[in-house]
Amino acid sequence: MYAPPVQRLITELSKLPGVGGRTAQRLAFYLLRASEEEAGALADAIREVKEKIGLCSICYNLADGPTCRICADERRDPELICVVEEPSDVISIERTHEFAGRYHVLGGALSPIDGVDPDDLKIAELYERVATHQVREVVIATNPTTTGEATSLHIADGLRRRRPELAVTRLASGLPVGADLEYADELTLGRALSGRRAV
Ligand SMILES: [Zn+2]
């Protein structure tokens, strides 16, 4: 129906989360109408972010250098680590202003059905970090979903076996069950964080 380059653009856009075929088509036509400069700015922004942004060598958060801003911040408590699924969860928790520690970003949640095993996440890296650094408490802040809960149990168990004296906590209930952390409002997430309990 479309010239191959247009079809290619629609196909690529439709792979974006939350973008269906119809939206992809609308975006593609918007870009076709846009000036060369405007469309080029979008293409450049995508290329630049892929070239310049990598993962923090300590916590696997997004970073524009060897370590992320939070790991580089001396004022953050290095003995308190909050484990989250995605870099976007770091943003959600930072917005609450309730957490002064550091993070550990897993890169997803355990989901055998989707072929996501412990080796696919930064779980071994978390154990290594806890074994080689002074850590007082690990707060598990995976999403209150089936996969997030399974991941939480797996990690709590792994940490307990390796470091029985370590405090391992989980966000308090009150978060909408089945939803991702990023959809929780700051107040609810802040309360869940301050009311965290041992697991
Ligand atoms: Zn970091």
mmCIF file of C-alpha atoms and ligand atoms in Angstrom:
data_model
loop_
_atom_site.group_PDB
_atom_site.id
_atom_site.type_symbol
_atom_site.label_atom_id
_atom_site.label_comp_id
_atom_site.label_asym_id
_atom_site.label_seq_id
_atom_site.Cartn_x
_atom_site.Cartn_y
_atom_site.Cartn_z
ATOM 1 C CA MET A 1 0.000 0.000 0.000
ATOM 2 C CA TYR A 2 2.855 2.415 0.848
ATOM 3 C CA ALA A 3 6.207 3.023 -0.806
ATOM 4 C CA PRO A 4 8.749 0.719 0.896
ATOM 5 C CA PRO A 5 10.511 3.533 2.889
ATOM 6 C CA VAL A 6 7.183 4.698 4.313
ATOM 7 C CA GLN A 7 6.193 1.149 5.162
ATOM 8 C CA ARG A 8 9.543 0.654 6.866
ATOM 9 C CA LEU A 9 9.015 3.746 9.035
ATOM 10 C CA ILE A 10 5.512 2.590 10.014
ATOM 11 C CA THR A 11 6.833 -0.875 10.876
ATOM 12 C CA GLU A 12 9.606 0.554 13.081
ATOM 13 C CA LEU A 13 7.290 3.010 14.837
ATOM 14 C CA SER A 14 4.715 0.310 15.537
ATOM 15 C CA LYS A 15 7.349 -1.602 17.543
ATOM 16 C CA LEU A 16 7.366 1.186 20.152
ATOM 17 C CA PRO A 17 5.471 0.412 23.375
ATOM 18 C CA GLY A 18 1.908 1.645 23.323
ATOM 19 C CA VAL A 19 2.014 2.469 19.621
ATOM 20 C CA GLY A 20 -0.412 0.464 17.540
ATOM 21 C CA GLY A 21 -0.572 0.310 13.754
ATOM 22 C CA ARG A 22 -2.894 3.285 13.439
ATOM 23 C CA THR A 23 -0.775 5.539 15.682
ATOM 24 C CA ALA A 24 2.366 4.419 13.846
ATOM 25 C CA GLN A 25 0.742 5.463 10.598
ATOM 26 C CA ARG A 26 -0.248 8.854 12.039
ATOM 27 C CA LEU A 27 3.289 9.451 13.355
ATOM 28 C CA ALA A 28 4.804 8.430 10.039
ATOM 29 C CA PHE A 29 2.623 10.929 8.178
ATOM 30 C CA TYR A 30 3.524 13.602 10.704
ATOM 31 C CA LEU A 31 7.214 12.942 10.045
ATOM 32 C CA LEU A 32 6.651 12.988 6.285
ATOM 33 C CA ARG A 33 5.094 16.439 6.596
ATOM 34 C CA ALA A 34 7.762 17.707 9.032
ATOM 35 C CA SER A 35 10.761 19.659 7.776
ATOM 36 C CA GLU A 36 14.005 17.839 7.113
ATOM 37 C CA GLU A 37 15.442 19.621 10.162
ATOM 38 C CA GLU A 38 12.696 18.516 12.527
ATOM 39 C CA ALA A 39 12.732 14.884 11.421
ATOM 40 C CA GLY A 40 16.531 14.896 11.450
ATOM 41 C CA ALA A 41 16.560 16.170 15.046
ATOM 42 C CA LEU A 42 14.507 13.151 16.110
ATOM 43 C CA ALA A 43 16.745 10.726 14.221
ATOM 44 C CA ASP A 44 19.863 12.392 15.728
ATOM 45 C CA ALA A 45 18.435 12.256 19.254
ATOM 46 C CA ILE A 46 17.816 8.517 18.892
ATOM 47 C CA ARG A 47 21.315 7.940 17.504
ATOM 48 C CA GLU A 48 22.972 10.068 20.206
ATOM 49 C CA VAL A 49 21.197 8.352 23.088
ATOM 50 C CA LYS A 50 22.240 4.960 21.738
ATOM 51 C CA GLU A 51 25.853 6.096 21.311
ATOM 52 C CA LYS A 52 26.317 8.003 24.577
ATOM 53 C CA ILE A 53 24.164 6.306 27.157
ATOM 54 C CA GLY A 54 25.300 3.028 28.632
ATOM 55 C CA LEU A 55 24.880 1.192 31.913
ATOM 56 C CA CYS A 56 26.532 2.202 35.195
ATOM 57 C CA SER A 57 29.327 -0.255 36.015
ATOM 58 C CA ILE A 58 28.188 -0.413 39.658
ATOM 59 C CA CYS A 59 24.377 -0.377 39.675
ATOM 60 C CA TYR A 60 23.408 -0.848 35.973
ATOM 61 C CA ASN A 61 21.306 2.293 35.950
ATOM 62 C CA LEU A 62 21.536 4.397 32.791
ATOM 63 C CA ALA A 63 24.752 6.424 32.742
ATOM 64 C CA ASP A 64 26.518 8.841 30.394
ATOM 65 C CA GLY A 65 29.897 7.776 31.791
ATOM 66 C CA PRO A 66 31.395 4.795 33.640
ATOM 67 C CA THR A 67 29.101 5.364 36.638
ATOM 68 C CA CYS A 68 25.696 6.958 37.047
ATOM 69 C CA ARG A 69 25.073 10.232 38.896
ATOM 70 C CA ILE A 70 23.686 8.466 41.959
ATOM 71 C CA CYS A 71 26.692 6.139 42.382
ATOM 72 C CA ALA A 72 28.981 9.145 41.905
ATOM 73 C CA ASP A 73 27.170 11.103 44.647
ATOM 74 C CA GLU A 74 29.162 10.795 47.888
ATOM 75 C CA ARG A 75 26.181 11.910 49.963
ATOM 76 C CA ARG A 76 24.179 8.795 49.063
ATOM 77 C CA ASP A 77 24.314 6.021 51.670
ATOM 78 C CA PRO A 78 26.381 3.197 50.129
ATOM 79 C CA GLU A 79 25.217 0.655 52.728
ATOM 80 C CA LEU A 80 21.574 0.870 51.655
ATOM 81 C CA ILE A 81 20.717 -0.619 48.257
ATOM 82 C CA CYS A 82 17.327 -0.503 46.559
ATOM 83 C CA VAL A 83 16.788 -3.218 43.937
ATOM 84 C CA VAL A 84 14.521 -2.259 41.027
ATOM 85 C CA GLU A 85 13.597 -3.807 37.692
ATOM 86 C CA GLU A 86 14.224 -0.911 35.293
ATOM 87 C CA PRO A 87 16.001 2.466 35.170
ATOM 88 C CA SER A 88 12.550 4.113 34.992
ATOM 89 C CA ASP A 89 11.875 2.722 38.502
ATOM 90 C CA VAL A 90 14.908 4.645 39.801
ATOM 91 C CA ILE A 91 13.212 7.826 38.579
ATOM 92 C CA SER A 92 9.932 6.854 40.289
ATOM 93 C CA ILE A 93 11.665 6.252 43.621
ATOM 94 C CA GLU A 94 13.821 9.373 43.338
ATOM 95 C CA ARG A 95 10.634 11.421 42.907
ATOM 96 C CA THR A 96 9.433 10.374 46.378
ATOM 97 C CA HIS A 97 12.523 11.959 48.050
ATOM 98 C CA GLU A 98 12.244 9.141 50.604
ATOM 99 C CA PHE A 99 15.339 7.194 49.624
ATOM 100 C CA ALA A 100 18.911 8.286 50.309
ATOM 101 C CA GLY A 101 20.714 5.065 49.400
ATOM 102 C CA ARG A 102 21.979 3.609 46.143
ATOM 103 C CA TYR A 103 20.289 1.385 43.560
ATOM 104 C CA HIS A 104 20.759 -1.896 41.774
ATOM 105 C CA VAL A 105 18.916 -2.215 38.446
ATOM 106 C CA LEU A 106 18.120 -5.805 37.466
ATOM 107 C CA GLY A 107 17.159 -5.114 33.859
ATOM 108 C CA GLY A 108 13.783 -6.867 34.133
ATOM 109 C CA ALA A 109 11.965 -9.482 36.198
ATOM 110 C CA LEU A 110 12.116 -13.264 36.284
ATOM 111 C CA SER A 111 9.610 -14.773 33.876
ATOM 112 C CA PRO A 112 10.255 -18.390 32.844
ATOM 113 C CA ILE A 113 7.364 -18.204 30.349
ATOM 114 C CA ASP A 114 9.107 -15.382 28.504
ATOM 115 C CA GLY A 115 12.483 -17.090 28.866
ATOM 116 C CA VAL A 116 13.823 -14.615 31.453
ATOM 117 C CA ASP A 117 16.034 -16.584 33.848
ATOM 118 C CA PRO A 118 18.250 -15.357 36.718
ATOM 119 C CA ASP A 119 21.224 -15.292 34.316
ATOM 120 C CA ASP A 120 19.426 -12.745 32.134
ATOM 121 C CA LEU A 121 19.205 -10.257 35.018
ATOM 122 C CA LYS A 122 21.921 -8.559 37.088
ATOM 123 C CA ILE A 123 21.269 -10.885 40.032
ATOM 124 C CA ALA A 124 24.748 -12.447 40.279
ATOM 125 C CA GLU A 125 26.102 -8.882 40.130
ATOM 126 C CA LEU A 126 23.928 -7.961 43.131
ATOM 127 C CA TYR A 127 25.231 -10.921 45.147
ATOM 128 C CA GLU A 128 28.779 -9.967 44.197
ATOM 129 C CA ARG A 129 28.183 -6.360 45.192
ATOM 130 C CA VAL A 130 26.760 -7.354 48.570
ATOM 131 C CA ALA A 131 29.638 -9.771 49.146
ATOM 132 C CA THR A 132 32.377 -7.261 48.366
ATOM 133 C CA HIS A 133 30.938 -4.047 49.824
ATOM 134 C CA GLN A 134 29.734 -2.967 53.220
ATOM 135 C CA VAL A 135 25.945 -3.245 52.880
ATOM 136 C CA ARG A 136 23.483 -2.941 55.754
ATOM 137 C CA GLU A 137 20.125 -3.316 54.028
ATOM 138 C CA VAL A 138 18.754 -4.343 50.638
ATOM 139 C CA VAL A 139 15.293 -2.992 49.831
ATOM 140 C CA ILE A 140 13.608 -5.050 47.133
ATOM 141 C CA ALA A 141 11.426 -2.712 45.093
ATOM 142 C CA THR A 142 10.459 -4.906 42.170
ATOM 143 C CA ASN A 143 6.964 -4.308 40.771
ATOM 144 C CA PRO A 144 3.928 -5.682 42.684
ATOM 145 C CA THR A 145 3.216 -8.018 39.756
ATOM 146 C CA THR A 146 3.489 -11.818 39.477
ATOM 147 C CA THR A 147 6.944 -11.606 37.908
ATOM 148 C CA GLY A 148 8.063 -8.856 40.300
ATOM 149 C CA GLU A 149 6.997 -10.902 43.336
ATOM 150 C CA ALA A 150 8.717 -14.029 41.994
ATOM 151 C CA THR A 151 11.892 -11.996 41.471
ATOM 152 C CA SER A 152 11.645 -10.572 44.985
ATOM 153 C CA LEU A 153 11.333 -14.049 46.547
ATOM 154 C CA HIS A 154 14.229 -15.376 44.500
ATOM 155 C CA ILE A 155 16.534 -12.519 45.467
ATOM 156 C CA ALA A 156 15.503 -12.480 49.150
ATOM 157 C CA ASP A 157 16.276 -16.187 49.326
ATOM 158 C CA GLY A 158 19.606 -15.810 47.553
ATOM 159 C CA LEU A 159 20.663 -12.946 49.814
ATOM 160 C CA ARG A 160 19.635 -14.779 52.986
ATOM 161 C CA ARG A 161 21.683 -17.816 52.026
ATOM 162 C CA ARG A 162 24.749 -15.701 51.310
ATOM 163 C CA ARG A 163 24.494 -13.082 54.047
ATOM 164 C CA PRO A 164 22.143 -14.243 56.850
ATOM 165 C CA GLU A 165 22.797 -11.098 58.924
ATOM 166 C CA LEU A 166 21.855 -8.695 56.117
ATOM 167 C CA ALA A 167 18.514 -6.860 56.456
ATOM 168 C CA VAL A 168 16.371 -7.657 53.408
ATOM 169 C CA THR A 169 13.166 -5.641 53.107
ATOM 170 C CA ARG A 170 10.286 -5.311 50.661
ATOM 171 C CA LEU A 171 8.092 -2.303 49.908
ATOM 172 C CA ALA A 172 4.994 -2.212 52.116
ATOM 173 C CA SER A 173 1.683 -3.164 50.560
ATOM 174 C CA GLY A 174 -0.626 -0.386 49.444
ATOM 175 C CA LEU A 175 0.783 -0.216 45.950
ATOM 176 C CA PRO A 176 -1.716 -1.105 43.243
ATOM 177 C CA VAL A 177 -1.296 -4.850 42.740
ATOM 178 C CA GLY A 178 -0.443 -5.906 39.200
ATOM 179 C CA ALA A 179 0.781 -2.455 38.173
ATOM 180 C CA ASP A 180 4.300 -1.190 37.600
ATOM 181 C CA LEU A 181 5.985 1.138 40.076
ATOM 182 C CA GLU A 182 6.026 3.908 37.515
ATOM 183 C CA TYR A 183 2.241 4.146 37.716
ATOM 184 C CA ALA A 184 2.228 4.627 41.493
ATOM 185 C CA ASP A 185 1.928 8.223 42.681
ATOM 186 C CA GLU A 186 4.796 9.677 44.718
ATOM 187 C CA LEU A 187 2.904 9.707 48.009
ATOM 188 C CA THR A 188 1.858 6.042 47.799
ATOM 189 C CA LEU A 189 5.311 4.949 46.698
ATOM 190 C CA GLY A 190 6.959 7.068 49.403
ATOM 191 C CA ARG A 191 4.724 5.451 52.048
ATOM 192 C CA ALA A 192 5.444 1.966 50.709
ATOM 193 C CA LEU A 193 9.134 2.776 50.935
ATOM 194 C CA SER A 194 9.139 4.181 54.458
ATOM 195 C CA GLY A 195 6.857 1.343 55.649
ATOM 196 C CA ARG A 196 9.057 -1.404 54.168
ATOM 197 C CA ARG A 197 9.166 -4.687 56.045
ATOM 198 C CA ALA A 198 11.632 -7.506 56.474
ATOM 199 C CA VAL A 199 11.123 -10.480 54.141
HETATM 200 ZN ZN ZN B 1 25.117 3.589 39.390
#
